[in-house]
Tab-separated table of C-alpha atoms and ligand atoms in Angstrom:
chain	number	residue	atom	x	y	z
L	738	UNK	CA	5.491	-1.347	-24.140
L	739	UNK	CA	7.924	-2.827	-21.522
L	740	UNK	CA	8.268	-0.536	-18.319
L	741	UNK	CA	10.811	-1.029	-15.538
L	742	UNK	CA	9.499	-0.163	-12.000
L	743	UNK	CA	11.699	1.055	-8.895
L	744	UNK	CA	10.019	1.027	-4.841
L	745	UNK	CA	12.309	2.470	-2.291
L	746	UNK	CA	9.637	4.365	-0.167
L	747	UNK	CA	10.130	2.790	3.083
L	748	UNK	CA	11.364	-0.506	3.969
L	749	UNK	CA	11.168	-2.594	0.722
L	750	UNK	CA	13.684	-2.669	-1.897
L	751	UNK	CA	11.679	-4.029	-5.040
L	752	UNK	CA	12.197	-3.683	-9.146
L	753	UNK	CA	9.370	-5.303	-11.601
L	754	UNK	CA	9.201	-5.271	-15.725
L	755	UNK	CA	6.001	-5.733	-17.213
L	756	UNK	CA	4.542	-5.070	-20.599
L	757	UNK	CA	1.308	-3.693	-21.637
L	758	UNK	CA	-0.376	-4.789	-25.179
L	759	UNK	CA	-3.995	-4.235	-26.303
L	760	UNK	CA	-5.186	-3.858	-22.727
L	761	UNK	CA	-3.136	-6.941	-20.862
L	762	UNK	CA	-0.590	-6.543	-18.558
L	763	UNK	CA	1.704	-9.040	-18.465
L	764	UNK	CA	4.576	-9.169	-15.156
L	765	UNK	CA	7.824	-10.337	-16.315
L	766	UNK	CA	9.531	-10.530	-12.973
L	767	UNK	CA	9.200	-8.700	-9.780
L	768	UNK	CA	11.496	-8.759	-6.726
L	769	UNK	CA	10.550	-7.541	-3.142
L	770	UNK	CA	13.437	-7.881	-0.372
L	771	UNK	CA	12.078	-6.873	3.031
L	772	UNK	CA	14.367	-5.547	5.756
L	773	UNK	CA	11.999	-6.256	8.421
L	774	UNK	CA	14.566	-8.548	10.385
L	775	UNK	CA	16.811	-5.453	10.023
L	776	UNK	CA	14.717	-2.884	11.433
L	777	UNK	CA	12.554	-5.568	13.843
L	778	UNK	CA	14.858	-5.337	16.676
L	779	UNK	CA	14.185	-1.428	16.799
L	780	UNK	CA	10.598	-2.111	17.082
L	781	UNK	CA	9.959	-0.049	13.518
L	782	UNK	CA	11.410	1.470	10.417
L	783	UNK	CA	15.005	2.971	11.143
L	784	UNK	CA	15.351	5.522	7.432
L	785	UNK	CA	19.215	5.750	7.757
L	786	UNK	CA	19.676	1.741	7.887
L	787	UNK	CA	16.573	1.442	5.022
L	788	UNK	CA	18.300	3.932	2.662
L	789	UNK	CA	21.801	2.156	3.722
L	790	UNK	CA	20.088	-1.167	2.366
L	791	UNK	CA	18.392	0.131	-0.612
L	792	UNK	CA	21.761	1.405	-1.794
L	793	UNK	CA	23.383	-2.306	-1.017
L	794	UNK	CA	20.653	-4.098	-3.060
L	795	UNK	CA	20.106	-2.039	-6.269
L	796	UNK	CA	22.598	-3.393	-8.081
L	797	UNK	CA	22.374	-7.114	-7.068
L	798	UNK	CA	18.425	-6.767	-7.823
L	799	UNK	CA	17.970	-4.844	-10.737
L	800	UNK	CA	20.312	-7.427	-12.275
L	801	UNK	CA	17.962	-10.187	-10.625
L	802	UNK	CA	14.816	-8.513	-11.961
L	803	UNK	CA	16.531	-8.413	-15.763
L	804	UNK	CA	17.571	-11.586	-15.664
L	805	UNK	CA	14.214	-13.134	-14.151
L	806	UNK	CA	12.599	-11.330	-17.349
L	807	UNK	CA	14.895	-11.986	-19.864
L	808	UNK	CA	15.675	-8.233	-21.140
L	809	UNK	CA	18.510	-6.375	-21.440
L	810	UNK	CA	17.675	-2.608	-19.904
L	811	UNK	CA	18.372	-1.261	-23.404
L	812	UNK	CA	14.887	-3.232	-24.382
L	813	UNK	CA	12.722	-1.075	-21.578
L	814	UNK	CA	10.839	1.401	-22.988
L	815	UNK	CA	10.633	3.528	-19.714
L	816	UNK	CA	10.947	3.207	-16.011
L	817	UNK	CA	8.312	4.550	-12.673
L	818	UNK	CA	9.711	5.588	-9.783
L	819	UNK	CA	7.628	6.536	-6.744
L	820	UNK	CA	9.162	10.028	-5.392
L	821	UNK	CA	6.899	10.125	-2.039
L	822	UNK	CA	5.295	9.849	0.228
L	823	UNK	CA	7.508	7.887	2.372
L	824	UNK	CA	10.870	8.221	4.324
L	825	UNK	CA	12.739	11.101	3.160
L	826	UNK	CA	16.427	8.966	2.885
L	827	UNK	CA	15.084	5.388	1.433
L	828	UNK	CA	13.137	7.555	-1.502
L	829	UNK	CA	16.383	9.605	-2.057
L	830	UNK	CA	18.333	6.522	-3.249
L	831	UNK	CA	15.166	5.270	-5.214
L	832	UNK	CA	14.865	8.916	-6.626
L	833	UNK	CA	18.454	8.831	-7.082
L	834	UNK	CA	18.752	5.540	-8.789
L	835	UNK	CA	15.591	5.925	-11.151
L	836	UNK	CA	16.832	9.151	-12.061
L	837	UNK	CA	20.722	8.310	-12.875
L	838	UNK	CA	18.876	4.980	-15.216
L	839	UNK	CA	16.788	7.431	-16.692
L	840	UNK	CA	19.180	10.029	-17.811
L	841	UNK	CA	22.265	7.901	-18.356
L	842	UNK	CA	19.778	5.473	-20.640
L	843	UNK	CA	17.613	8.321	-22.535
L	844	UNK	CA	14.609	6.718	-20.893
L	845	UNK	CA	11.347	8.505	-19.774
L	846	UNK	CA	11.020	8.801	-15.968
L	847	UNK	CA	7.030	8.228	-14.936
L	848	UNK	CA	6.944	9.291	-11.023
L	849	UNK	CA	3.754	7.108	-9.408
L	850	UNK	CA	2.155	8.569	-5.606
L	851	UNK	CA	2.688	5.604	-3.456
L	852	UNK	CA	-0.813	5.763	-2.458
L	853	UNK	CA	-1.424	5.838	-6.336
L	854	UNK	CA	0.672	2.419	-6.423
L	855	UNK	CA	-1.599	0.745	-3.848
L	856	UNK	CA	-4.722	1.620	-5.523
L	857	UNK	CA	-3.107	0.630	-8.930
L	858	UNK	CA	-2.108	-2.820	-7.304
L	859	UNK	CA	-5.951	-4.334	-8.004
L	860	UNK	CA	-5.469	-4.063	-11.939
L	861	UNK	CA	-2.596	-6.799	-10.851
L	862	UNK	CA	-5.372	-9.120	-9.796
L	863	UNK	CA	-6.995	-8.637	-13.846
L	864	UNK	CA	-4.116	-8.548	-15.785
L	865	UNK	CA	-5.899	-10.168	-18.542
L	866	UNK	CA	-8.345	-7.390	-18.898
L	867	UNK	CA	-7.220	-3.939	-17.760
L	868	UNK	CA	-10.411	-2.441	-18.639
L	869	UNK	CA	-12.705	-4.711	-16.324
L	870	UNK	CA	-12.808	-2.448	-13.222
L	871	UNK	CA	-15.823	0.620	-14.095
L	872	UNK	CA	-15.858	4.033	-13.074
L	873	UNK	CA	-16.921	6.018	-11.128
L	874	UNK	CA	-14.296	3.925	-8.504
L	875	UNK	CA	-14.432	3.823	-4.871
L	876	UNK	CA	-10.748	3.291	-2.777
L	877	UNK	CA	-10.530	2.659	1.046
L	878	UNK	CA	-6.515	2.762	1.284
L	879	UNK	CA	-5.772	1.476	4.610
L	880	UNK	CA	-1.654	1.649	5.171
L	881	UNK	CA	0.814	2.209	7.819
L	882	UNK	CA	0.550	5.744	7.136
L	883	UNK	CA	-2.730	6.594	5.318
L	884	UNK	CA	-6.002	5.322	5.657
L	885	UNK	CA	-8.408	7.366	3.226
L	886	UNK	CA	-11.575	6.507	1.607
L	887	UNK	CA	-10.650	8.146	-2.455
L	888	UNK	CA	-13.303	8.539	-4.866
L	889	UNK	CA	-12.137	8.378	-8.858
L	890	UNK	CA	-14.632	9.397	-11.376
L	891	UNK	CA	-11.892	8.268	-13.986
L	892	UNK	CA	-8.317	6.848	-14.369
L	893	UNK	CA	-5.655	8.823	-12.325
L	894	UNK	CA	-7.994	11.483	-11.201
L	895	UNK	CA	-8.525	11.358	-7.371
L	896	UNK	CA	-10.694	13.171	-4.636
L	897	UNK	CA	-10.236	12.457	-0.867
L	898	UNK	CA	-13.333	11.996	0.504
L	899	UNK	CA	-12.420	10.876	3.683
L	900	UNK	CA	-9.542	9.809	6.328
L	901	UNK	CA	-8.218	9.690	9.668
L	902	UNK	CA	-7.833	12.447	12.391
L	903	UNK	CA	-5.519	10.956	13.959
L	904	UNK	CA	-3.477	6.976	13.651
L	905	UNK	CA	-3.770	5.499	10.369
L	906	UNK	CA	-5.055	1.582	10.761
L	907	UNK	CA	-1.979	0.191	9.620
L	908	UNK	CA	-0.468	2.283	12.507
L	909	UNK	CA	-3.020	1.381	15.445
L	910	UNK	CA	-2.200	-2.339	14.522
L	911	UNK	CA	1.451	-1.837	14.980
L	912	UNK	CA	1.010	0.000	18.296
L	913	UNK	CA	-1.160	-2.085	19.775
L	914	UNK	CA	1.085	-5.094	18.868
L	915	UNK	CA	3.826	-3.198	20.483
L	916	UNK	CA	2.059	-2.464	23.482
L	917	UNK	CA	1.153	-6.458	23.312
L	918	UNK	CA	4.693	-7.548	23.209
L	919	UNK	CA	3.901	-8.524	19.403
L	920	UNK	CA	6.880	-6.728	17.622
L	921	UNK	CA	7.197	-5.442	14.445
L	922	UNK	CA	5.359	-5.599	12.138
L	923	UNK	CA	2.025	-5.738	13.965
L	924	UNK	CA	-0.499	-6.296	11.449
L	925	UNK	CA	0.370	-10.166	10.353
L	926	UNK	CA	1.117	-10.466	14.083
L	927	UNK	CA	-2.378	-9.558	15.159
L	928	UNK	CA	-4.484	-10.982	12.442
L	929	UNK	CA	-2.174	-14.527	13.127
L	930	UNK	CA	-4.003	-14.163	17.101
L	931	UNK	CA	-6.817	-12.826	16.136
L	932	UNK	CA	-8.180	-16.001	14.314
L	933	UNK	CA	-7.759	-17.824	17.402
L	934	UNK	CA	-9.690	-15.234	19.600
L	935	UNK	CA	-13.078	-14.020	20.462
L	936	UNK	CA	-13.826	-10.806	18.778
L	937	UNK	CA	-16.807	-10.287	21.174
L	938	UNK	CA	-14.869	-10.369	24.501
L	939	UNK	CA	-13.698	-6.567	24.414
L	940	UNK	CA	-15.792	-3.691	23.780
L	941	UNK	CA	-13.652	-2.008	22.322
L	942	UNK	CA	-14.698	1.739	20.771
L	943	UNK	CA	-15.393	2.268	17.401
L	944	UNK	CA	-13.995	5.706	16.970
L	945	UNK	CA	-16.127	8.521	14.956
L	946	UNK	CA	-18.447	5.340	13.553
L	947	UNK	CA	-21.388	7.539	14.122
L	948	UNK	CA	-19.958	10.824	13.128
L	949	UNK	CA	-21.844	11.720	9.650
L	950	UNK	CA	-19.009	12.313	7.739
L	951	UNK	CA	-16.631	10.215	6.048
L	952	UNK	CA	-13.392	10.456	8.638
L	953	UNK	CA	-11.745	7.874	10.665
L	954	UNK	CA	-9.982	8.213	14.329
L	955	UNK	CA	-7.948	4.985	15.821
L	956	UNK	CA	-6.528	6.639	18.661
L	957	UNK	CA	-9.107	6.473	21.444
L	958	UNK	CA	-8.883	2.583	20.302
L	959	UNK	CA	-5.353	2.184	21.336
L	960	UNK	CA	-5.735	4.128	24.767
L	961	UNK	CA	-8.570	1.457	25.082
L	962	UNK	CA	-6.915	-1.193	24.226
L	963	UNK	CA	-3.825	-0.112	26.527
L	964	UNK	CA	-6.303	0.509	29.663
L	965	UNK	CA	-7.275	-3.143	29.179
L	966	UNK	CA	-4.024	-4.593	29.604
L	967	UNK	CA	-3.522	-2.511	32.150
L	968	UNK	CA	-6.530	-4.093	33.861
L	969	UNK	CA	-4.660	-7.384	33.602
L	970	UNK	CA	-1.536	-6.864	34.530
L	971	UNK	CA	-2.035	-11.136	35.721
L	972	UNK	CA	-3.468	-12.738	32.371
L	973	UNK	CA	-1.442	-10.098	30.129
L	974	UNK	CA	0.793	-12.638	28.525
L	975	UNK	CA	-1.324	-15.867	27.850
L	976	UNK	CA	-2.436	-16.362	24.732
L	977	UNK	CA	-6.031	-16.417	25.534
L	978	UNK	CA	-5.715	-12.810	26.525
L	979	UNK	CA	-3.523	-11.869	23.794
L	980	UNK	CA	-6.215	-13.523	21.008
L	981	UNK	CA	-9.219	-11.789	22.583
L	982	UNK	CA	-7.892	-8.449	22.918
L	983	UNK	CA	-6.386	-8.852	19.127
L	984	UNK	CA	-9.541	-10.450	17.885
L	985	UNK	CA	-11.911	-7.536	19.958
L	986	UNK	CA	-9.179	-4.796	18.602
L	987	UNK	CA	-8.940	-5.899	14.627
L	988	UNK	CA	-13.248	-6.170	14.657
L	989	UNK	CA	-13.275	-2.727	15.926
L	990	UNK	CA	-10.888	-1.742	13.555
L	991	UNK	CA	-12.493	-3.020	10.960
L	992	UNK	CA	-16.270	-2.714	11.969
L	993	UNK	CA	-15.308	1.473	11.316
L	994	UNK	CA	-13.412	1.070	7.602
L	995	UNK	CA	-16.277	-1.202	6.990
L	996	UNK	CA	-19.162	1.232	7.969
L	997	UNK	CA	-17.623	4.247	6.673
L	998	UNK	CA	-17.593	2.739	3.222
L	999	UNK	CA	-20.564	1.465	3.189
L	1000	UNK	CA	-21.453	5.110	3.530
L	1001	UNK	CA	-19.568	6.470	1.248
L	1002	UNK	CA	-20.657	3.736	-1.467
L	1003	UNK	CA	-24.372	5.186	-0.571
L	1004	UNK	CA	-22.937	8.992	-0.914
L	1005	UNK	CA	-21.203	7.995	-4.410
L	1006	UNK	CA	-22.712	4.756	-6.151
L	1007	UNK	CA	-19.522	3.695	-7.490
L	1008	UNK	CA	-19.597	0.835	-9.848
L	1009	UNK	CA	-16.313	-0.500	-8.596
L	1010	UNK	CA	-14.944	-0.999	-4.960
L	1011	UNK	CA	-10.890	-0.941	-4.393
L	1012	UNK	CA	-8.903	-2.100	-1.165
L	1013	UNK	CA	-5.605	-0.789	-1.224
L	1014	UNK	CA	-2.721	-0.517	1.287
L	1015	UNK	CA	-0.376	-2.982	3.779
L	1016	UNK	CA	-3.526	-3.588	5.853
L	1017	UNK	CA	-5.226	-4.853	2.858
L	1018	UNK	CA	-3.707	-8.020	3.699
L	1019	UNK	CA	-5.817	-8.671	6.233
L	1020	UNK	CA	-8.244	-12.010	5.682
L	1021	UNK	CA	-11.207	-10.613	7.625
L	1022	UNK	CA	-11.095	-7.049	6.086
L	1023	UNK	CA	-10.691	-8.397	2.358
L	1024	UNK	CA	-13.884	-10.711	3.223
L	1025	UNK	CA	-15.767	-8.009	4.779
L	1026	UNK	CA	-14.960	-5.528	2.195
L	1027	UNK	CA	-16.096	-7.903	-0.744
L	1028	UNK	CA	-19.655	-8.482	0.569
L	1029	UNK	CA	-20.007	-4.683	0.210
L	1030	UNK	CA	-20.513	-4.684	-3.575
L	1031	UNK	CA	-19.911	-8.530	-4.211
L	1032	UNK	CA	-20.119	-8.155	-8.157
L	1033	UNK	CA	-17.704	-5.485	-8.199
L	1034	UNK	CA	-15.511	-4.842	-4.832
L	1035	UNK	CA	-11.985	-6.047	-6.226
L	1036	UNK	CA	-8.899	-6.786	-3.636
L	1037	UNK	CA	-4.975	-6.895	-4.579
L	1038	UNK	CA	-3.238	-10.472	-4.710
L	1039	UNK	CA	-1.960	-11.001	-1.443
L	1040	UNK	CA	1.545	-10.744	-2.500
L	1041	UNK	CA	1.166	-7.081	-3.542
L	1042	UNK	CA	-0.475	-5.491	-0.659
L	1043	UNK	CA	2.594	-4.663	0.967
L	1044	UNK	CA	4.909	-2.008	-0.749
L	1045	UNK	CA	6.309	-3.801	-3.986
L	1046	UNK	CA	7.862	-2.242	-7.579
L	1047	UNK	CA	5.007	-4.197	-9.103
L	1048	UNK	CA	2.090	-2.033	-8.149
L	1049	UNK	CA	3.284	0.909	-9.982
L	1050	UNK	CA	2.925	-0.932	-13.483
L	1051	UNK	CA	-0.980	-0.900	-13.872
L	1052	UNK	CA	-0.967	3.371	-12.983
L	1053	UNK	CA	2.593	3.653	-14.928
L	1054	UNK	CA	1.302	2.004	-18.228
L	1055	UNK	CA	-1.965	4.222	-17.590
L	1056	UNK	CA	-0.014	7.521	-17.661
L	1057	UNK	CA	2.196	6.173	-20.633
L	1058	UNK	CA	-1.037	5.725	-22.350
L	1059	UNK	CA	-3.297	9.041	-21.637
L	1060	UNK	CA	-0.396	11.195	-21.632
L	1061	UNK	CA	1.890	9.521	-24.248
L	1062	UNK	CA	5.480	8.050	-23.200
L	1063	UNK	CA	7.226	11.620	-24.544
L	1064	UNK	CA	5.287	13.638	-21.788
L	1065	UNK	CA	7.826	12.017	-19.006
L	1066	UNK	CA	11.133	12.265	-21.264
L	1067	UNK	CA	12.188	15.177	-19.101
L	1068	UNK	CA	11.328	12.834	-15.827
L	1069	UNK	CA	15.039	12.484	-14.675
L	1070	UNK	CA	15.655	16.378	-14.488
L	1071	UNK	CA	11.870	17.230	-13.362
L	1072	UNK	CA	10.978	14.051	-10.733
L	1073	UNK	CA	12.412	14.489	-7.128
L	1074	UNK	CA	11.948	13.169	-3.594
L	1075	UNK	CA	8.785	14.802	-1.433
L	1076	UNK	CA	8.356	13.501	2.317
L	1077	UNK	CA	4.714	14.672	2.113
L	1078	UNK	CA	4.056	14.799	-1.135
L	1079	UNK	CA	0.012	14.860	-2.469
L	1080	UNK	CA	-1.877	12.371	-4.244
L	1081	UNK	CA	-2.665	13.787	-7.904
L	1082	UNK	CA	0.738	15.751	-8.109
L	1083	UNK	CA	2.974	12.904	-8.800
S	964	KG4	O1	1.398	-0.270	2.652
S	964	KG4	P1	2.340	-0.762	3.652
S	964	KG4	O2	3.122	-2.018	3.347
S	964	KG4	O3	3.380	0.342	4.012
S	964	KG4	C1	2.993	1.700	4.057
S	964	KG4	O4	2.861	2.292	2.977
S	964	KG4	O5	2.736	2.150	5.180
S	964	KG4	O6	1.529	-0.987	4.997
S	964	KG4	C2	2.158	-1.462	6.140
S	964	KG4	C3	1.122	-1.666	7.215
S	964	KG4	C4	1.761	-1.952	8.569
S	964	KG4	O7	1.198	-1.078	9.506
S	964	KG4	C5	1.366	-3.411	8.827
S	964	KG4	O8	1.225	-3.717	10.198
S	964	KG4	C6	0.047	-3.497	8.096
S	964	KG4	O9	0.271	-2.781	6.906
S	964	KG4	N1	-0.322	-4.899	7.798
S	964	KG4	C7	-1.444	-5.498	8.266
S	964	KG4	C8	-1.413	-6.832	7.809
S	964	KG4	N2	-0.281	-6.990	7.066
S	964	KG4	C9	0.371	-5.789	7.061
S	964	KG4	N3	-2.437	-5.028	9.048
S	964	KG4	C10	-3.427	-5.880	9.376
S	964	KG4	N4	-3.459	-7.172	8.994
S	964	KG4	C11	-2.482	-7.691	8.216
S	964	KG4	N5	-2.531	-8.967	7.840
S	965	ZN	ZN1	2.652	1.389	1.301
């Protein structure tokens, strides 16, 4: 089975083809373009200019993705398309897109939950076995707008037991690295300092670590973190300053997502750990969160924690196979575009 995938939910224009046999997944080409230098000088995502681009580079790279593979798009037995959640215009012309393909081509249309994609993007790390990681799964999805601890007794079948009140990580590292003069985005910004800092020289809180329950909070971080440079108004630009507060702020950050699912694996015995999410690219987080079940705790290549077409395959082929190809024939009439839309109902 060779599947097309489509990623338009924010700021990434990206297309992958892979095929699925006997329980391998094999990735004929994927594509990300970022926009970041586009939207960078706004200090975040701007969704008119990302849907503007999306629209400029769908034809130039679903061509490139074809090519890369060596298929024609009459050879692709169906395509994925990620309907939400995300920015309302950039998933419009991804909806849009997948849709026209799918109709115009007699293809099925198989939506995939963004969050779904992230949690997906660890089978890309055991393509050669898609049957390696066991259930009952645990997922800590830490992204620039979710960060939610997911519990999957089987394939495709999720339960949020857990997430944040308020910031999601991704976000508190993008604020903070605004409020540090850092840009956008903050998270490679901060993790870049951070390994040059002392993670013991703020102390910074660790919101709701003691709470009981499974649920996050960020923001009382970030008012910290902000009352500190306040406090040194004289030192706030040196790069001492700016390593220790990054180094003090990403261990608090990740002393909580770290705590709370060690919890949660004590609540749920899974037999297999997932990170998942942007934030997932951070080096001290993925080696924290593999000593937490170091037989079983599996992390996304690098190059797919980010939002990429490729992530969808592993969940896409999944679908195809428990609910048969001809159950998404009707996709391009019955998939559309949700802002907000739930994980489970995609
Ligand atoms: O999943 P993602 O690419 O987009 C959303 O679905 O939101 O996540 C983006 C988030 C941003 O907040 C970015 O700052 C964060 O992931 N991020 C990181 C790192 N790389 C990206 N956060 C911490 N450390 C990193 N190395
Ligand atoms: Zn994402």
């Amino acid at each position: 089975m060779l599947l097309l995938s489509i990623e338009s939910s924010c700021d990434d224009t990206s297309f992958a083809v892979g095929s699925f046999k006997k329980g391998r997944l094999k990735l004929e080409a994927s594509i990300i373009s970022s926009q970041t230098k586009i939207h960078q000088k706004y200090g975040g995502v701007v969704p008119n200019l990302s849907a503007r681009e999306h629209l400029k580079n769908f034809k130039p790279l679903l061509s490139q993705v074809l090519k890369r593979a060596g298929v024609d798009l009459r050879d692709i037995d169906g395509i994925s398309i990620v309907p939400g959640p995300g920015l309302i215009p950039s998933l419009l012309v991804g909806v849009a897109i997948a849709k026209t393909l799918a109709y115009s081509l007699g293809k099925p249309l198989i939506p995939i939950h963004h969050i779904e994609g992230h949690i997906y993007s660890n089978w890309l790390a055991i393509p050669e076995d898609m049957n390696k990681i066991s259930f009952p799964a645990l997922a800590l999805v830490v992204s620039g707008g979710h960060t939610q601890l997911i519990f999957m007794k089987d394939h495709l079948e999720y339960e949020t037991v857990g997430e944040t009140k308020d910031d999601a990580a991704g976000e508190a590292f993008d604020k903070v690295a605004r409020m540090l003069g850092l840009g956008y985005p903050g998270g490679p910004a901060i993790s870049k300092l951070a390994s040059m800092g002392d993670a013991g020289a703020f102390a910074f809180p660790r919101g709701m670590i003691g709470s009981g329950d499974l649920n996050f909070s960020f923001s009382g971080l970030k008012t910290a973190v902000l009352y500190t440079i306040r406090k040194n108004e004289d030192i706030k630009n040196t790069d001492a300053f700016l390593a220790d507060v990054s180094a003090s702020f990403q261990q608090a950050v990740i002393d909580v997502l770290i705590k709370k699912t060690a919890t949660a694996i004590k609540s749920f015995s899974p037999r297999s750990l997932l990170l998942a999410g942007g934030v997932s690219a951070n080096t001290e987080l993925r080696n924290a969160f593999v000593e937490l079940l170091p037989q079983s705790a599996y992390i996304p290549p690098l190059e797919y924690c980010g939002d990429n077409a490729a992530m969808q395959l592993p969940a896409a082929f999944k679908k195809a196979e428990i609910n048969g190809l001809d159950a998404y024939r009707d996709g391009w009439s019955s998939v559309s575009a949700t802002a907000n839309l739930r994980l489970g109902l995609a």
